Short mmCIF file of C-alpha atoms in Angstrom, two decimals:
data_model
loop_
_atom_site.label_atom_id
_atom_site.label_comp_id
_atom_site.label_asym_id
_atom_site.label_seq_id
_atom_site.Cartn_x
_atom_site.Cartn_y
_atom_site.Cartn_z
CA UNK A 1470 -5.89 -5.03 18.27
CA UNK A 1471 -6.81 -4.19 14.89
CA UNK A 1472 -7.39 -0.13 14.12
CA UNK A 1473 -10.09 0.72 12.38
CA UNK A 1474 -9.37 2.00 8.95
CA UNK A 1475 -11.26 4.35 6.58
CA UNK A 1476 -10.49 4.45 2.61
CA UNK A 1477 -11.44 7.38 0.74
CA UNK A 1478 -11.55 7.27 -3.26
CA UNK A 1479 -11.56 11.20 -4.67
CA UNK A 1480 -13.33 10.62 -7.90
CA UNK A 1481 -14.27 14.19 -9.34
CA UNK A 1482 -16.07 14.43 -12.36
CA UNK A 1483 -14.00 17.47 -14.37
CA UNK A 1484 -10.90 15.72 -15.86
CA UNK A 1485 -8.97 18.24 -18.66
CA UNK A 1486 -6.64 15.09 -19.74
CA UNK A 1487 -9.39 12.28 -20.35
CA UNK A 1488 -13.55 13.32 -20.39
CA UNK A 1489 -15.05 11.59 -17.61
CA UNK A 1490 -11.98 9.97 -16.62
CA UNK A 1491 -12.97 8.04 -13.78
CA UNK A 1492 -15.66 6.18 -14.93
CA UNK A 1493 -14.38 5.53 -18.47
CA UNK A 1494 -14.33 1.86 -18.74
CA UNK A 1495 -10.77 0.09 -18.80
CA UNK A 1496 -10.39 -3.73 -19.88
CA UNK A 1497 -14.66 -3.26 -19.70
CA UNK A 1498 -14.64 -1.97 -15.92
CA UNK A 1499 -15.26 1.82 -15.03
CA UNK A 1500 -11.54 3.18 -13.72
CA UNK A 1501 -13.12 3.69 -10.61
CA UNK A 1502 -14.17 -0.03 -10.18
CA UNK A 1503 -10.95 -1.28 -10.17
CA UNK A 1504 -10.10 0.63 -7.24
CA UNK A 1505 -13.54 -0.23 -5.13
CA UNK A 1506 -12.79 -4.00 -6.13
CA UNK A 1507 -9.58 -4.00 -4.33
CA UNK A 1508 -10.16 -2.20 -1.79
CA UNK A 1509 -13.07 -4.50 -0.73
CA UNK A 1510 -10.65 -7.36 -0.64
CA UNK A 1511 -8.36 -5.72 2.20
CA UNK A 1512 -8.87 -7.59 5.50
CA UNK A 1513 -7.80 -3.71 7.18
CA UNK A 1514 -9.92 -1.14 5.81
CA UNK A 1515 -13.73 -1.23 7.33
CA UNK A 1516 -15.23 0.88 5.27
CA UNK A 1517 -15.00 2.70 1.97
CA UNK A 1518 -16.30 5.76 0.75
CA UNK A 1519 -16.20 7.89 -2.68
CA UNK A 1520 -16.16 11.63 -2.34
CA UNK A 1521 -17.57 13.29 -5.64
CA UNK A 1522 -19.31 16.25 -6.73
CA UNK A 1523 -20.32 14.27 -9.59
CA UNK A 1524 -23.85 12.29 -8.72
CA UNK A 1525 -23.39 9.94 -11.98
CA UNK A 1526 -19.77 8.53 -10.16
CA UNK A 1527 -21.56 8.24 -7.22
CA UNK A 1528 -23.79 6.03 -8.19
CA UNK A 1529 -21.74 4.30 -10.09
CA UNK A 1530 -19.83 4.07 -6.99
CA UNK A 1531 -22.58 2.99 -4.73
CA UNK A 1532 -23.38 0.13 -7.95
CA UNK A 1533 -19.98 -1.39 -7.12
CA UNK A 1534 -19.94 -1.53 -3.24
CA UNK A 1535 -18.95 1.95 -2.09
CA UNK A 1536 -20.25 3.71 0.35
CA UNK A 1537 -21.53 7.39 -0.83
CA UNK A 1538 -22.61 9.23 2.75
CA UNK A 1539 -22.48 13.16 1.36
CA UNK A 1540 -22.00 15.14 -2.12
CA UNK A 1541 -18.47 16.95 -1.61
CA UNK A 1542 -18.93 20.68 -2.17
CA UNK A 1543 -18.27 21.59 -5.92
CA UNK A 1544 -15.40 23.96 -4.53
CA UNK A 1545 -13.76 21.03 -3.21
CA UNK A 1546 -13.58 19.37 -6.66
CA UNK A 1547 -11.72 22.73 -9.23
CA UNK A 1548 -8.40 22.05 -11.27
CA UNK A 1549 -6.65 24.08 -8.50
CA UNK A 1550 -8.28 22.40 -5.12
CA UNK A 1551 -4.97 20.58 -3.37
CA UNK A 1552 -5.73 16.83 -3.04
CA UNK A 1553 -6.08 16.98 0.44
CA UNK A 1554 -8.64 19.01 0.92
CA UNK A 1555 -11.41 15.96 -0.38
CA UNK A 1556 -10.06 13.61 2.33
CA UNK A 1557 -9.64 16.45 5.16
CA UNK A 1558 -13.64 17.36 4.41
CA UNK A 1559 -14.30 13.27 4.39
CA UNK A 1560 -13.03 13.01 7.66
CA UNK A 1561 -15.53 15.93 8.66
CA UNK A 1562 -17.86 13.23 8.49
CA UNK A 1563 -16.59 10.31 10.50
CA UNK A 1564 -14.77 10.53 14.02
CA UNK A 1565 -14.26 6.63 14.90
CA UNK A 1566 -11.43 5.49 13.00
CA UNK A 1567 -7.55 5.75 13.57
CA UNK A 1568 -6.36 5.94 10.12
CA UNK A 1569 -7.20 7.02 6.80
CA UNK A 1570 -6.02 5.30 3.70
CA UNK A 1571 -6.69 7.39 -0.11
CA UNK A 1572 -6.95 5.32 -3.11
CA UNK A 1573 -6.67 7.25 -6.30
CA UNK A 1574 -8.84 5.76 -9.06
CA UNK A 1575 -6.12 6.58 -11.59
CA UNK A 1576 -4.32 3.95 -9.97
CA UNK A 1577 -6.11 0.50 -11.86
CA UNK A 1578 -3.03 -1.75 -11.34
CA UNK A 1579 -2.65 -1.50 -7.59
CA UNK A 1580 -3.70 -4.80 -5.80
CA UNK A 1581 -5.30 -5.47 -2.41
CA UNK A 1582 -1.87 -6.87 -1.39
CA UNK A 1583 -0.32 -2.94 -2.37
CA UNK A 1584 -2.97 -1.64 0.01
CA UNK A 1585 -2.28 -4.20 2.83
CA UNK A 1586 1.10 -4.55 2.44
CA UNK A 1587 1.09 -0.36 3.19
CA UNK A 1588 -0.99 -0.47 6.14
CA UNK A 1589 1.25 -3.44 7.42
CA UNK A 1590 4.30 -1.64 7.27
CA UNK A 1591 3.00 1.38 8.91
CA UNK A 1592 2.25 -1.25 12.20
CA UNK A 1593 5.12 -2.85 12.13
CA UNK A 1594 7.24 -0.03 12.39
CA UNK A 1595 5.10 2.15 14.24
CA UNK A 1596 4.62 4.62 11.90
CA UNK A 1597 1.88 7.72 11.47
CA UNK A 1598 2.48 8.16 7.92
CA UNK A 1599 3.04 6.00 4.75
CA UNK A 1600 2.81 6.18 1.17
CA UNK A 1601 3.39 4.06 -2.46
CA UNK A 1602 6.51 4.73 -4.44
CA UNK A 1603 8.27 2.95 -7.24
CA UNK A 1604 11.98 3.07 -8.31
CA UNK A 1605 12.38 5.38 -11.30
CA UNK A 1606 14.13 4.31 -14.43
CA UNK A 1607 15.89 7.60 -15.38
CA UNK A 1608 18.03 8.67 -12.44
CA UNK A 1609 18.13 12.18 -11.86
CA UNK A 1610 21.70 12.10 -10.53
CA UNK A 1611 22.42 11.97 -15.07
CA UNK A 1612 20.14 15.02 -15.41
CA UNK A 1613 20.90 18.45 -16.79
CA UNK A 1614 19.46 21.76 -16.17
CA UNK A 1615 19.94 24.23 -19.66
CA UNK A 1616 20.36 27.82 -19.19
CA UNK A 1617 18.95 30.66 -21.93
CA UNK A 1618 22.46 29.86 -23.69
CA UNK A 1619 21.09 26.05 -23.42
CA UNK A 1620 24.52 25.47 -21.77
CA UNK A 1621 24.26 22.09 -19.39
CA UNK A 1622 24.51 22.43 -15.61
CA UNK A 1623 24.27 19.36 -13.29
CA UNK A 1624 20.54 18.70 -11.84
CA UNK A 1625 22.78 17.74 -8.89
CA UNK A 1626 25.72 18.55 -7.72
CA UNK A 1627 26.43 14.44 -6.90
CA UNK A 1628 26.17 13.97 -10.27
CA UNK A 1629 29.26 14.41 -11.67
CA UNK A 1630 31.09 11.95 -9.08
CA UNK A 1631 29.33 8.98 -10.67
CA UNK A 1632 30.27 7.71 -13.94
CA UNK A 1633 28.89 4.42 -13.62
CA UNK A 1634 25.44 3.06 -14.29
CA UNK A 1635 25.79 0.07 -11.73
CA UNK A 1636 27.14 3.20 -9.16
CA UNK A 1637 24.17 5.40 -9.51
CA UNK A 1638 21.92 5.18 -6.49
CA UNK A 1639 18.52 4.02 -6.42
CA UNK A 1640 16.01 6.87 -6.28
CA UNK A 1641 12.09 6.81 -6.04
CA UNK A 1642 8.87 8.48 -7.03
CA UNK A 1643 5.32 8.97 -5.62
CA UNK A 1644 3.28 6.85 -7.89
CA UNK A 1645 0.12 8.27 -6.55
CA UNK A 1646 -1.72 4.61 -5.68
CA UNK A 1647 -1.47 4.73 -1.64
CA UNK A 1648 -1.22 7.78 1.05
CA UNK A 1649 -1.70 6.14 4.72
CA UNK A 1650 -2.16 8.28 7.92
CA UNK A 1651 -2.94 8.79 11.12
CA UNK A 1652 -5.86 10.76 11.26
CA UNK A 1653 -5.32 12.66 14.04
CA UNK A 1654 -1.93 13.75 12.75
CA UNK A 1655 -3.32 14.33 9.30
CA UNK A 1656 -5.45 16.88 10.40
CA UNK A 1657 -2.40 19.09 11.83
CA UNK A 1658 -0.02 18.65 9.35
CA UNK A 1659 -2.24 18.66 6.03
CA UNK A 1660 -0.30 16.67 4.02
CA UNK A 1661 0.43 13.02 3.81
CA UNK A 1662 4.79 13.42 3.28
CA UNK A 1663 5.78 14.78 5.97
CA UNK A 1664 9.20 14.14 7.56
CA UNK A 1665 8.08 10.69 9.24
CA UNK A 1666 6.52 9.56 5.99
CA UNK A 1667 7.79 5.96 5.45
CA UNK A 1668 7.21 4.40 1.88
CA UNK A 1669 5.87 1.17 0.80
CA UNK A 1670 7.51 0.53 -3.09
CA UNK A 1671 5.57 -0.60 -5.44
CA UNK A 1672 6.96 -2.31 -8.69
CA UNK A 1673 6.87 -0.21 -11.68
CA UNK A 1674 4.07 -2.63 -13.41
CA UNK A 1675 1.19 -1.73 -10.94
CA UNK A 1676 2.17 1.47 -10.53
CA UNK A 1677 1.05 3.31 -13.49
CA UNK A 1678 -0.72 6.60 -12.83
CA UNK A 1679 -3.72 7.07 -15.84
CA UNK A 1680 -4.08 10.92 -17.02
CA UNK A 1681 -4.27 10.59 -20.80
CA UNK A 1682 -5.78 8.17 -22.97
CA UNK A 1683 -2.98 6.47 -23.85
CA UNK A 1684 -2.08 5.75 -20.20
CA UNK A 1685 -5.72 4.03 -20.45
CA UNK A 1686 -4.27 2.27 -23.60
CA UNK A 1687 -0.70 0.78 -21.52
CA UNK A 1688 -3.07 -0.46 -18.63
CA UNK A 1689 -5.19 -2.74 -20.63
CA UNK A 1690 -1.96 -3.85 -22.32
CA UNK A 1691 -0.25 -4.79 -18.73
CA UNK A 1692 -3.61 -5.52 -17.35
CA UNK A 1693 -3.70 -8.36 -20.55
CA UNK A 1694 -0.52 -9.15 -21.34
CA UNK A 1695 0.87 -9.27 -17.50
#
């Protein structure tokens, strides 16, 4: 039988890096459209719901098919609240669905077949937690650590056992797109990575995170060019 799935987009309206970030328009679409777009396409989430302090990305929100049930608190939307705590007061509000799924509006490039393809991995191997990564280009087993000499010390200790590119193994980042859970679970441990967090990868193309202007600038460019 099919759970019943809840996606939460945390869209607050302070943003340090880019003014009004999430509904600054990329390729002519607010950043937080994208986002609503795709999730609407997913044949597993039932419902979707923005969580702002901000009332003009709410109804900007609401304009593009979200739901917008409460205001969140504006103490759940400061530089320093942990992402979490949005989705943890979110679920506050609803009690009949089995897992959660966040969406991060910085995340344009992610497709409904990202989303999907998360929550179908968590199924199939009977999983409680799973999130988006991609592979990262600059492997930290060639990094360096510089002391107040600026002498070089191995990031890891691995490290200096590999002297091969093609012998390096592959490693892998949170790209900040997908966090799946259980919401039951989620609400004891607090966190989506936990040590049964599974990960879905993403490839590096849709899995740029926007928090400056010119990440806005390399999205339209993929978003065009791809």
């Amino acid at each position: 039988m099919k759970p019943k799935v809840l996606a939460i987009i945390p869209a607050r309206g302070g943003s340090k890096g880019v003014p009004r970030k999430n509904i600054k328009e990329l390729a002519g679409k607010p950043l937080i459209e994208w986002t609503i777009e795709e999730a609407k396409k997913s044949k597993y989430i039932d419902r979707i719901i923005v969580s702002s302090e901000d009332k003009e990305i709410l109804q900007v929100a609401q304009k593009f098919g979200a739901d917008v049930p409460f205001v969140r608190p504006a103490n759940l939307a400061e530089d320093t609240t942990a992402g979490i705590e949005p989705v943890l007061h979110a679920l506050e509000h609803f009690s009949d669905y089995e897992y959660v799924v966040m969406l991060q509006p910085t995340s344009p490039l992610r497709l409904v077949e990202d989303i999907d393809g998360c929550i179908e991995q968590l199924l199939q191997e009977n999983a409680e937690f799973c999130v988006s990564v991609c592979e990262v280009g600059q492997s930290p087993y060639w990094m360096y650590t510089l002391d107040s000499s600026t002498k070089m010390q191995p990031l890891l200790k691995e490290q200096t056992l590999i002297t091969r590119r093609q012998d390096l193994p592959k490693v892998y980042t949170l790209n900040g797109a997908i966090y799946l859970a259980n919401i039951d679970l989620l609400k004891q441990t607090r966190n989506f990575i936990t040590e049964e967090t599974i990960a879905y990868v993403m490839p590096v193309e849709r899995s740029y995170d926007i928090d400056t202007e010119e990440d806005f600038k390399i999205c339209e460019y993929l978003y065009t060019n791809l």
